[in-house]
Coordinates of C-alpha atoms in Angstrom, one line a residue:
Chain A
M240 CA 12.0 -2.8 -48.8
R241 CA 12.8 -1.0 -45.5
E242 CA 16.4 0.1 -45.5
K243 CA 18.6 -1.3 -42.7
K244 CA 20.6 1.0 -40.5
K245 CA 23.1 0.6 -37.7
Y246 CA 21.8 1.3 -34.2
V247 CA 23.0 0.9 -30.6
I248 CA 20.6 -1.3 -28.7
L249 CA 20.4 -1.0 -24.9
S250 CA 18.9 -4.0 -23.1
F251 CA 17.4 -4.1 -19.6
H252 CA 17.0 -6.5 -16.7
T253 CA 13.3 -5.7 -16.1
T254 CA 10.4 -3.7 -17.6
T255 CA 10.6 -1.3 -14.7
E256 CA 14.3 -0.6 -15.6
A257 CA 13.3 0.1 -19.2
M258 CA 10.5 2.4 -18.2
S259 CA 12.8 4.3 -15.9
F260 CA 15.3 4.6 -18.7
E261 CA 12.7 6.0 -21.1
K262 CA 11.4 8.5 -18.5
Q263 CA 14.9 9.8 -17.8
S264 CA 15.7 9.9 -21.5
M265 CA 12.7 12.1 -22.1
S266 CA 13.5 14.5 -19.4
N267 CA 17.2 14.7 -20.4
E268 CA 16.8 15.0 -24.1
I269 CA 18.4 11.6 -24.9
P270 CA 17.1 10.5 -28.3
G271 CA 15.8 7.0 -29.2
R272 CA 12.8 4.9 -28.4
L273 CA 11.7 1.6 -26.8
I274 CA 11.4 -1.3 -29.2
P275 CA 10.7 -5.1 -28.8
I276 CA 14.1 -6.7 -28.2
P277 CA 15.7 -8.0 -31.4
R278 CA 16.3 -11.8 -31.4
E279 CA 20.1 -11.3 -31.7
I280 CA 20.2 -10.0 -28.1
T281 CA 19.9 -12.2 -25.0
A282 CA 18.4 -10.1 -22.2
G283 CA 15.9 -10.4 -19.4
C284 CA 13.5 -7.7 -20.6
G285 CA 11.4 -7.8 -23.8
L286 CA 12.0 -4.1 -24.3
A287 CA 15.2 -2.4 -25.6
W288 CA 16.2 1.2 -26.2
R289 CA 17.1 1.9 -29.9
I290 CA 19.4 4.9 -30.5
G291 CA 21.5 5.9 -33.5
V292 CA 25.2 5.2 -33.3
E293 CA 26.3 8.8 -33.5
E294 CA 23.6 9.9 -31.1
Y295 CA 24.7 7.2 -28.6
S296 CA 28.3 8.4 -28.8
A297 CA 27.1 11.9 -28.1
C298 CA 24.9 10.9 -25.1
R299 CA 27.0 8.1 -23.6
Q300 CA 28.7 10.3 -21.0
K301 CA 25.4 11.8 -20.1
I302 CA 23.8 8.4 -19.6
Q303 CA 26.7 7.5 -17.3
D304 CA 26.6 10.7 -15.4
L305 CA 22.9 10.3 -14.8
Q306 CA 23.5 6.7 -13.6
M307 CA 20.8 5.4 -15.9
K308 CA 20.6 1.7 -15.5
Y309 CA 20.6 -0.8 -18.4
Q310 CA 21.9 -4.3 -18.9
D311 CA 24.1 -4.1 -22.1
A312 CA 24.8 -2.0 -25.2
V313 CA 25.2 -3.7 -28.6
E314 CA 25.5 -2.4 -32.1
L315 CA 23.0 -4.0 -34.5
L316 CA 21.9 -3.5 -38.1
L317 CA 18.1 -3.2 -38.0
Chain O
M248 CA -26.4 9.4 1.8
I249 CA -23.7 10.1 4.4
Y250 CA -20.7 7.9 3.9
M251 CA -18.7 7.2 7.1
D252 CA -17.2 3.9 6.2
S253 CA -13.9 5.0 4.7
S254 CA -11.9 2.5 6.7
A255 CA -13.6 -0.2 4.6
T256 CA -13.1 1.7 1.3
S257 CA -12.8 5.2 0.0
F258 CA -16.2 5.5 -1.5
L259 CA -15.7 9.3 -1.6
K260 CA -12.9 9.9 -4.1
P261 CA -11.5 12.8 -6.1
P262 CA -13.3 12.9 -9.5
Q263 CA -10.0 12.6 -11.4
V264 CA -9.7 9.0 -10.2
E265 CA -12.8 7.9 -12.1
E266 CA -11.7 9.9 -15.1
A267 CA -8.3 8.3 -15.1
V268 CA -9.8 4.8 -15.0
C269 CA -12.1 5.6 -17.9
R270 CA -9.3 7.1 -19.9
A271 CA -7.2 4.0 -19.2
F272 CA -9.8 1.8 -20.9
H273 CA -9.2 3.6 -24.1
T274 CA -5.4 3.9 -23.9
M275 CA -3.9 1.0 -22.0
G276 CA -2.7 -2.3 -23.4
N277 CA -0.9 -4.9 -21.3
A278 CA 2.2 -3.5 -19.7
G279 CA 5.6 -5.1 -20.5
R280 CA 4.2 -7.3 -23.3
G281 CA 5.6 -5.4 -26.3
A282 CA 6.6 -2.0 -27.5
H283 CA 3.5 -0.6 -29.3
A284 CA 1.7 2.5 -28.1
A285 CA -0.9 0.7 -26.1
T286 CA 1.5 -1.5 -24.1
L287 CA 3.9 1.3 -23.6
G288 CA 1.0 3.5 -22.5
A289 CA 0.2 1.0 -19.7
A290 CA 3.9 0.5 -18.8
R291 CA 4.4 4.2 -18.5
I292 CA 1.5 4.8 -16.2
I293 CA 2.4 1.8 -14.0
Y294 CA 6.0 3.0 -13.7
D295 CA 4.9 6.5 -13.0
T296 CA 2.6 5.2 -10.2
R297 CA 5.5 3.2 -8.8
E298 CA 7.6 6.4 -8.7
K299 CA 4.8 8.4 -7.0
L300 CA 4.3 5.6 -4.3
A301 CA 8.1 5.7 -3.8
E302 CA 8.0 9.4 -3.2
L303 CA 5.0 9.1 -0.8
F304 CA 6.7 6.4 1.3
H305 CA 10.3 7.9 1.0
V306 CA 11.6 4.9 -0.9
S307 CA 14.7 5.7 -2.9
D308 CA 14.4 3.0 -5.5
P309 CA 10.9 2.6 -7.0
S310 CA 11.7 -0.9 -8.2
R311 CA 11.5 -2.0 -4.5
I312 CA 7.7 -1.5 -4.7
A313 CA 5.6 -4.3 -6.3
F314 CA 1.9 -4.0 -7.1
T315 CA -0.6 -6.4 -5.6
S316 CA -4.4 -6.6 -5.6
N317 CA -4.7 -5.4 -1.9
A318 CA -3.0 -5.4 1.5
T319 CA -4.2 -8.9 2.2
E320 CA -2.2 -10.2 -0.8
S321 CA 0.8 -8.1 0.2
L322 CA 0.7 -9.5 3.8
N323 CA 0.3 -13.1 2.5
I324 CA 3.3 -12.5 0.2
A325 CA 5.4 -11.2 3.1
I326 CA 4.5 -13.8 5.7
S327 CA 4.4 -16.7 3.3
G328 CA 7.7 -15.7 1.7
L329 CA 9.7 -14.7 4.7
I330 CA 8.7 -17.0 7.5
S331 CA 9.8 -20.7 7.6
P332 CA 9.1 -23.6 10.0
G333 CA 11.3 -23.0 13.1
D334 CA 11.2 -19.2 12.8
H335 CA 9.5 -17.3 15.6
V336 CA 7.2 -14.3 14.9
I337 CA 5.8 -11.6 17.2
T338 CA 2.5 -10.0 16.4
T339 CA -0.2 -8.2 18.4
A340 CA -3.8 -8.6 19.5
C341 CA -4.6 -5.5 17.5
E342 CA -4.2 -7.3 14.1
H343 CA -6.7 -7.8 11.4
N344 CA -7.3 -11.4 10.1
S345 CA -5.2 -10.5 7.1
V346 CA -2.2 -10.7 9.4
L347 CA -3.5 -13.3 11.9
R348 CA -4.6 -15.9 9.5
P349 CA -1.4 -16.1 7.4
L350 CA 0.5 -16.3 10.7
Y351 CA -1.8 -19.1 12.0
V352 CA -1.0 -21.0 8.7
K353 CA 2.7 -20.6 9.5
E354 CA 2.2 -21.7 13.1
S355 CA 0.5 -24.9 11.8
Q356 CA 3.6 -25.5 9.7
G357 CA 6.0 -25.3 12.6
A358 CA 6.7 -21.6 13.1
G359 CA 6.5 -20.1 16.6
L360 CA 4.0 -17.3 17.2
T361 CA 3.7 -14.9 20.1
I362 CA 0.8 -12.4 20.3
L363 CA 1.4 -9.3 22.4
D364 CA -1.6 -8.4 24.5
A365 CA -3.7 -5.3 24.3
D366 CA -5.5 -3.6 27.2
E367 CA -9.1 -2.6 27.4
K368 CA -8.3 0.6 25.4
G369 CA -6.6 -1.4 22.7
R370 CA -3.1 -0.3 23.7
I371 CA -0.3 -2.7 22.9
A372 CA 1.9 -4.2 25.6
Y373 CA 5.2 -3.0 24.1
E374 CA 7.1 -3.7 27.3
E375 CA 6.6 -7.4 26.5
L376 CA 8.7 -7.3 23.3
E377 CA 12.0 -7.9 25.1
Q378 CA 10.6 -10.8 27.2
V379 CA 9.0 -12.7 24.3
R380 CA 12.0 -12.5 21.9
R381 CA 13.6 -15.8 21.1
E382 CA 16.8 -16.8 19.5
H383 CA 15.0 -17.5 16.2
T384 CA 12.7 -14.5 16.2
R385 CA 12.5 -13.6 12.5
A386 CA 9.9 -10.9 12.3
V387 CA 7.5 -8.6 14.0
V388 CA 4.3 -8.3 12.0
I389 CA 2.3 -5.4 13.2
T390 CA -0.4 -3.0 12.1
H391 CA 0.3 0.7 11.8
A392 CA -3.2 1.5 13.1
S393 CA -6.0 -0.7 14.4
N394 CA -9.0 -0.9 12.0
L395 CA -11.2 -1.1 15.1
T396 CA -10.0 1.5 17.6
G397 CA -8.0 3.8 15.4
N398 CA -5.0 3.5 17.8
V399 CA -1.8 4.2 16.0
T400 CA 1.2 1.8 16.7
D401 CA 4.3 3.4 18.2
L402 CA 6.5 2.2 15.3
A403 CA 9.5 4.1 16.6
R404 CA 9.5 1.9 19.7
V405 CA 8.9 -1.3 17.7
S406 CA 11.6 -0.5 15.2
A407 CA 14.1 0.3 17.9
F408 CA 13.6 -3.2 19.1
T409 CA 13.7 -4.9 15.6
R410 CA 16.8 -2.9 14.6
K411 CA 18.6 -3.8 17.9
Y412 CA 18.2 -7.5 17.2
G413 CA 18.2 -7.6 13.4
I414 CA 14.6 -8.7 13.3
L415 CA 12.4 -7.9 10.3
L416 CA 9.7 -5.3 10.7
I417 CA 6.7 -6.0 8.5
V418 CA 4.0 -3.3 8.7
D419 CA 0.3 -3.5 7.8
A420 CA -0.5 0.1 6.6
S421 CA -4.0 -0.7 5.5
Q422 CA -5.5 2.1 7.7
T423 CA -2.7 4.6 7.4
A424 CA -1.2 4.7 3.8
G425 CA -2.4 8.1 2.4
S426 CA -3.9 9.2 5.7
I427 CA -0.8 9.3 8.0
P428 CA 2.7 10.2 6.7
I429 CA 5.0 7.1 6.3
D430 CA 8.8 7.2 5.9
V431 CA 10.1 3.7 5.6
E432 CA 13.7 4.7 6.1
K433 CA 13.1 6.9 9.2
M434 CA 10.6 4.4 10.6
G435 CA 12.8 1.4 10.1
I436 CA 10.2 -0.5 8.1
D437 CA 11.6 -3.5 6.2
V438 CA 8.4 -4.5 4.5
L439 CA 5.4 -2.2 4.0
C440 CA 2.0 -3.7 3.0
F441 CA -0.6 -1.3 1.8
T442 CA -3.9 -1.2 -0.1
G443 CA -4.7 1.4 -2.8
H444 CA -8.5 1.8 -2.2
K445 CA -8.6 3.2 1.4
G446 CA -6.5 6.2 2.4
L447 CA -4.7 6.2 -1.0
L448 CA -8.2 6.9 -2.6
G449 CA -7.6 4.7 -5.6
P450 CA -9.8 1.9 -7.0
Q451 CA -10.4 -1.5 -5.3
G452 CA -8.1 -4.2 -6.6
T453 CA -5.0 -2.1 -6.2
G454 CA -2.3 -2.4 -3.5
G455 CA 1.4 -3.0 -3.1
I456 CA 4.3 -4.1 -1.1
Y457 CA 7.6 -2.3 -0.4
V458 CA 10.5 -4.6 0.3
R459 CA 13.8 -3.1 1.6
E460 CA 16.9 -3.6 -0.6
G461 CA 18.7 -6.8 0.6
I462 CA 15.6 -8.7 1.5
S463 CA 14.5 -11.4 -0.9
I464 CA 11.0 -12.8 -0.7
T465 CA 10.0 -16.2 -2.1
P466 CA 7.0 -15.3 -4.3
L467 CA 3.5 -16.5 -3.6
K468 CA 2.6 -16.5 -7.4
V469 CA 4.9 -17.2 -10.4
G470 CA 4.0 -17.1 -14.1
G471 CA 4.0 -14.6 -16.9
S472 CA 6.4 -11.7 -16.4
G473 CA 7.2 -10.3 -19.8
I474 CA 10.8 -11.0 -19.2
H475 CA 13.1 -14.1 -19.2
S476 CA 10.4 -16.1 -21.0
F477 CA 12.6 -19.2 -21.5
D478 CA 13.7 -19.5 -17.9
K479 CA 11.9 -22.2 -15.9
M480 CA 12.1 -20.1 -12.7
H481 CA 10.3 -16.9 -12.2
P482 CA 12.7 -13.8 -12.3
S483 CA 14.1 -12.8 -9.0
D484 CA 14.5 -9.1 -9.8
M485 CA 12.2 -6.7 -8.0
P486 CA 9.5 -5.8 -8.8
T487 CA 9.0 -8.6 -11.3
A488 CA 9.7 -11.2 -8.7
L489 CA 6.4 -10.4 -6.9
E490 CA 4.3 -9.4 -10.0
A491 CA 3.4 -12.5 -11.9
G492 CA 0.6 -12.1 -14.4
T493 CA -1.1 -9.0 -15.9
A494 CA -1.2 -6.1 -13.6
N495 CA -4.4 -4.2 -12.8
G496 CA -3.4 -1.5 -15.2
H497 CA -6.8 0.3 -15.2
G498 CA -6.9 0.4 -11.5
I499 CA -3.3 1.5 -11.2
A500 CA -4.2 4.4 -13.6
G501 CA -6.9 5.5 -11.1
L502 CA -4.4 5.1 -8.2
N503 CA -2.0 7.3 -10.1
A504 CA -4.6 10.1 -10.3
A505 CA -5.4 9.6 -6.6
L506 CA -1.7 10.0 -5.7
D507 CA -1.6 13.3 -7.7
F508 CA -4.5 14.5 -5.5
L509 CA -2.6 13.5 -2.4
R510 CA 0.6 15.1 -3.5
E511 CA -1.2 18.4 -4.2
T512 CA -3.3 18.2 -1.0
K513 CA -0.6 16.8 1.2
V514 CA -1.1 13.8 3.4
E515 CA -0.6 15.9 6.5
A516 CA -3.5 18.2 5.5
V517 CA -5.7 15.2 4.7
H518 CA -4.9 13.7 8.2
E519 CA -5.5 17.0 9.9
K520 CA -9.0 17.4 8.4
E521 CA -9.9 13.8 9.0
M522 CA -8.9 14.1 12.6
E523 CA -10.8 17.3 13.1
L524 CA -13.9 15.5 11.9
A525 CA -13.2 12.4 13.9
G526 CA -12.4 14.5 17.0
R527 CA -15.6 16.6 16.6
F528 CA -17.6 13.4 16.3
A529 CA -16.0 11.6 19.3
E530 CA -16.3 14.6 21.6
K531 CA -20.0 15.0 20.9
A532 CA -20.9 11.3 20.7
G533 CA -19.0 10.6 23.9
K534 CA -21.4 13.0 25.8
I535 CA -24.5 11.0 24.8
P536 CA -25.6 8.9 27.8
G537 CA -25.1 5.2 27.3
V538 CA -22.5 5.6 24.5
T539 CA -19.2 3.8 25.0
I540 CA -16.3 4.8 22.7
Y541 CA -13.4 2.3 22.3
G542 CA -9.7 3.0 21.9
D543 CA -7.2 5.4 23.4
L544 CA -8.7 8.8 22.5
S545 CA -6.0 10.6 24.5
A546 CA -3.3 9.6 22.1
K547 CA -1.7 12.4 20.1
L548 CA -1.6 10.5 16.8
R549 CA -4.7 8.5 15.8
A550 CA -6.4 7.2 12.7
P551 CA -9.8 8.8 11.9
I552 CA -11.8 5.9 13.3
V553 CA -14.3 6.1 16.1
S554 CA -15.9 2.8 17.2
L555 CA -18.7 2.8 19.8
N556 CA -21.7 1.1 21.2
I557 CA -25.0 2.4 22.7
G558 CA -25.8 0.6 25.9
E559 CA -26.3 -3.1 25.3
L560 CA -27.8 -2.5 21.8
D561 CA -26.7 -4.9 19.1
S562 CA -24.2 -3.0 16.9
A563 CA -25.7 -4.5 13.8
A564 CA -29.1 -3.1 14.8
V565 CA -27.7 0.3 15.4
S566 CA -26.0 0.4 12.1
D567 CA -29.2 -0.8 10.4
I568 CA -31.2 2.1 12.0
L569 CA -28.5 4.5 10.9
W570 CA -28.8 3.4 7.4
D571 CA -32.6 2.9 7.2
D572 CA -33.7 6.0 9.0
Y573 CA -30.8 8.4 8.3
E574 CA -28.9 7.0 5.3
I575 CA -25.7 7.0 7.2
C576 CA -23.2 4.2 6.1
V577 CA -21.1 2.7 8.9
R578 CA -19.8 -0.7 9.6
A579 CA -21.0 -2.9 12.5
G580 CA -20.4 -6.3 14.0
A581 CA -17.0 -7.9 14.1
H582 CA -14.3 -6.1 12.1
C583 CA -12.0 -9.0 11.1
A584 CA -10.1 -8.3 14.3
P585 CA -11.1 -11.1 16.7
L586 CA -8.4 -10.5 19.3
M587 CA -9.1 -6.8 19.4
H588 CA -12.7 -7.5 20.2
Q589 CA -11.7 -9.8 23.0
A590 CA -9.5 -7.1 24.5
L591 CA -12.2 -4.5 24.3
G592 CA -14.9 -6.9 25.6
T593 CA -17.1 -6.6 22.4
V594 CA -17.0 -10.2 21.1
E595 CA -20.8 -10.5 21.5
Q596 CA -21.9 -7.0 20.8
G597 CA -19.5 -6.1 18.1
A598 CA -19.0 -2.3 17.6
V599 CA -20.4 0.4 15.4
R600 CA -17.5 2.0 13.5
F601 CA -17.5 5.5 12.1
S602 CA -14.5 6.2 9.9
F603 CA -14.0 9.6 8.3
S604 CA -12.7 10.9 5.0
Y605 CA -11.2 14.2 3.8
F606 CA -14.4 14.6 1.9
N607 CA -16.8 14.4 4.9
T608 CA -18.2 17.6 6.4
E609 CA -18.9 19.0 9.8
E610 CA -22.6 19.0 9.0
E611 CA -22.5 15.3 8.2
V612 CA -20.7 14.7 11.6
D613 CA -23.4 16.7 13.4
T614 CA -26.2 14.8 11.6
A615 CA -24.6 11.5 12.7
V616 CA -24.3 12.7 16.3
Q617 CA -28.0 13.7 16.3
A618 CA -28.9 10.2 14.9
L619 CA -27.0 8.5 17.7
L620 CA -28.7 10.8 20.2
D621 CA -32.1 9.8 18.8
I622 CA -31.3 6.1 18.9
A623 CA -29.9 6.4 22.5
E624 CA -33.0 8.2 23.7
D625 CA -35.3 5.7 22.0
Q626 CA -33.8 2.6 23.5

């Protein structure tokens, strides 16, 4: 069975917002990847950014400084 | 074959456009409908294309650009979604039916419509703008360049008027996007409607609409969006608000490659070369006895279009000789611009339109001139 791990899940208003986030993440060395949005989260877009909890803590300021847009950030066991 | 019908579509394209479309068939799923490699591959290319269009038109937020199937759809979205019964709209005699017909629909539903005249050279009567304005004037819908004469609209003058009174400026850039630089901020454009397959050199079935921040358009189409699936109403966030249904991902991939070409080549350089060819053609063709060239050839800024007639010859017959005897592709007859033909006096005869591409050559231009000379001498 696949072992569950805690992640921070960032949701988005639109697919365009998600794709913009991914592009900026790639060019600014922010780890993580796009996943289908887990059912626990209510959000507009069907895509979400999955990032490790520690990695998110390390990148949070950078995400803010770069004014990268997202809807919400939630911790989930996936 | 010599192709001189680029105002109809960019038959001559950079080879990387075709390559990108072919590649897309093997790599692209449906954008925004999941997170596997194929769907993300499509979403990435579509987003990247949105960014490149934003850069081209000096739009700060790429999400303000929605993809459509062509400029006609964009204009229908803009006119149908922004004009209500009781509103008044100003347009011009230079417009294509893609502007006029949606406006006539609105007129039949109770909107007021004023059409600015054009003179015998197709020049717009800008001085009438102030006189025709009404209390409820909602928008000016205007072409950036006539598809028949190649005259370029003085958007600085029009936007000074629209900005003064808080009127929307909706621009049809079918003949200029990719061929003449466009800066929506500097030019005061509120809504820009463009096609992907003409000056932008992309595949047919691509196009788009830019909508300035703060303007909300009631969509023409609603449906699948990949987001907010349980809402009864279609999402209002741009660009999703205007993009119901699966996008033309394969076409947009080709447009993406075309935009790379334009970025490397520069729109200014494309325009310069196209105008050199158009200028060479107009100068030589204009000296042929019996040839009448339409439009304001003295203007500094023009689109690479030269429309003409030879004596009283039917324009359709001339274009057929050009194809049959010389393998030269041009467009003849009416050009979906009925009021422009009325102003030019070519309702019966139509006009033979030569429209030039970055990929045409001086030799092709000279061959076309010689063909016209032969036809003129033969009549």
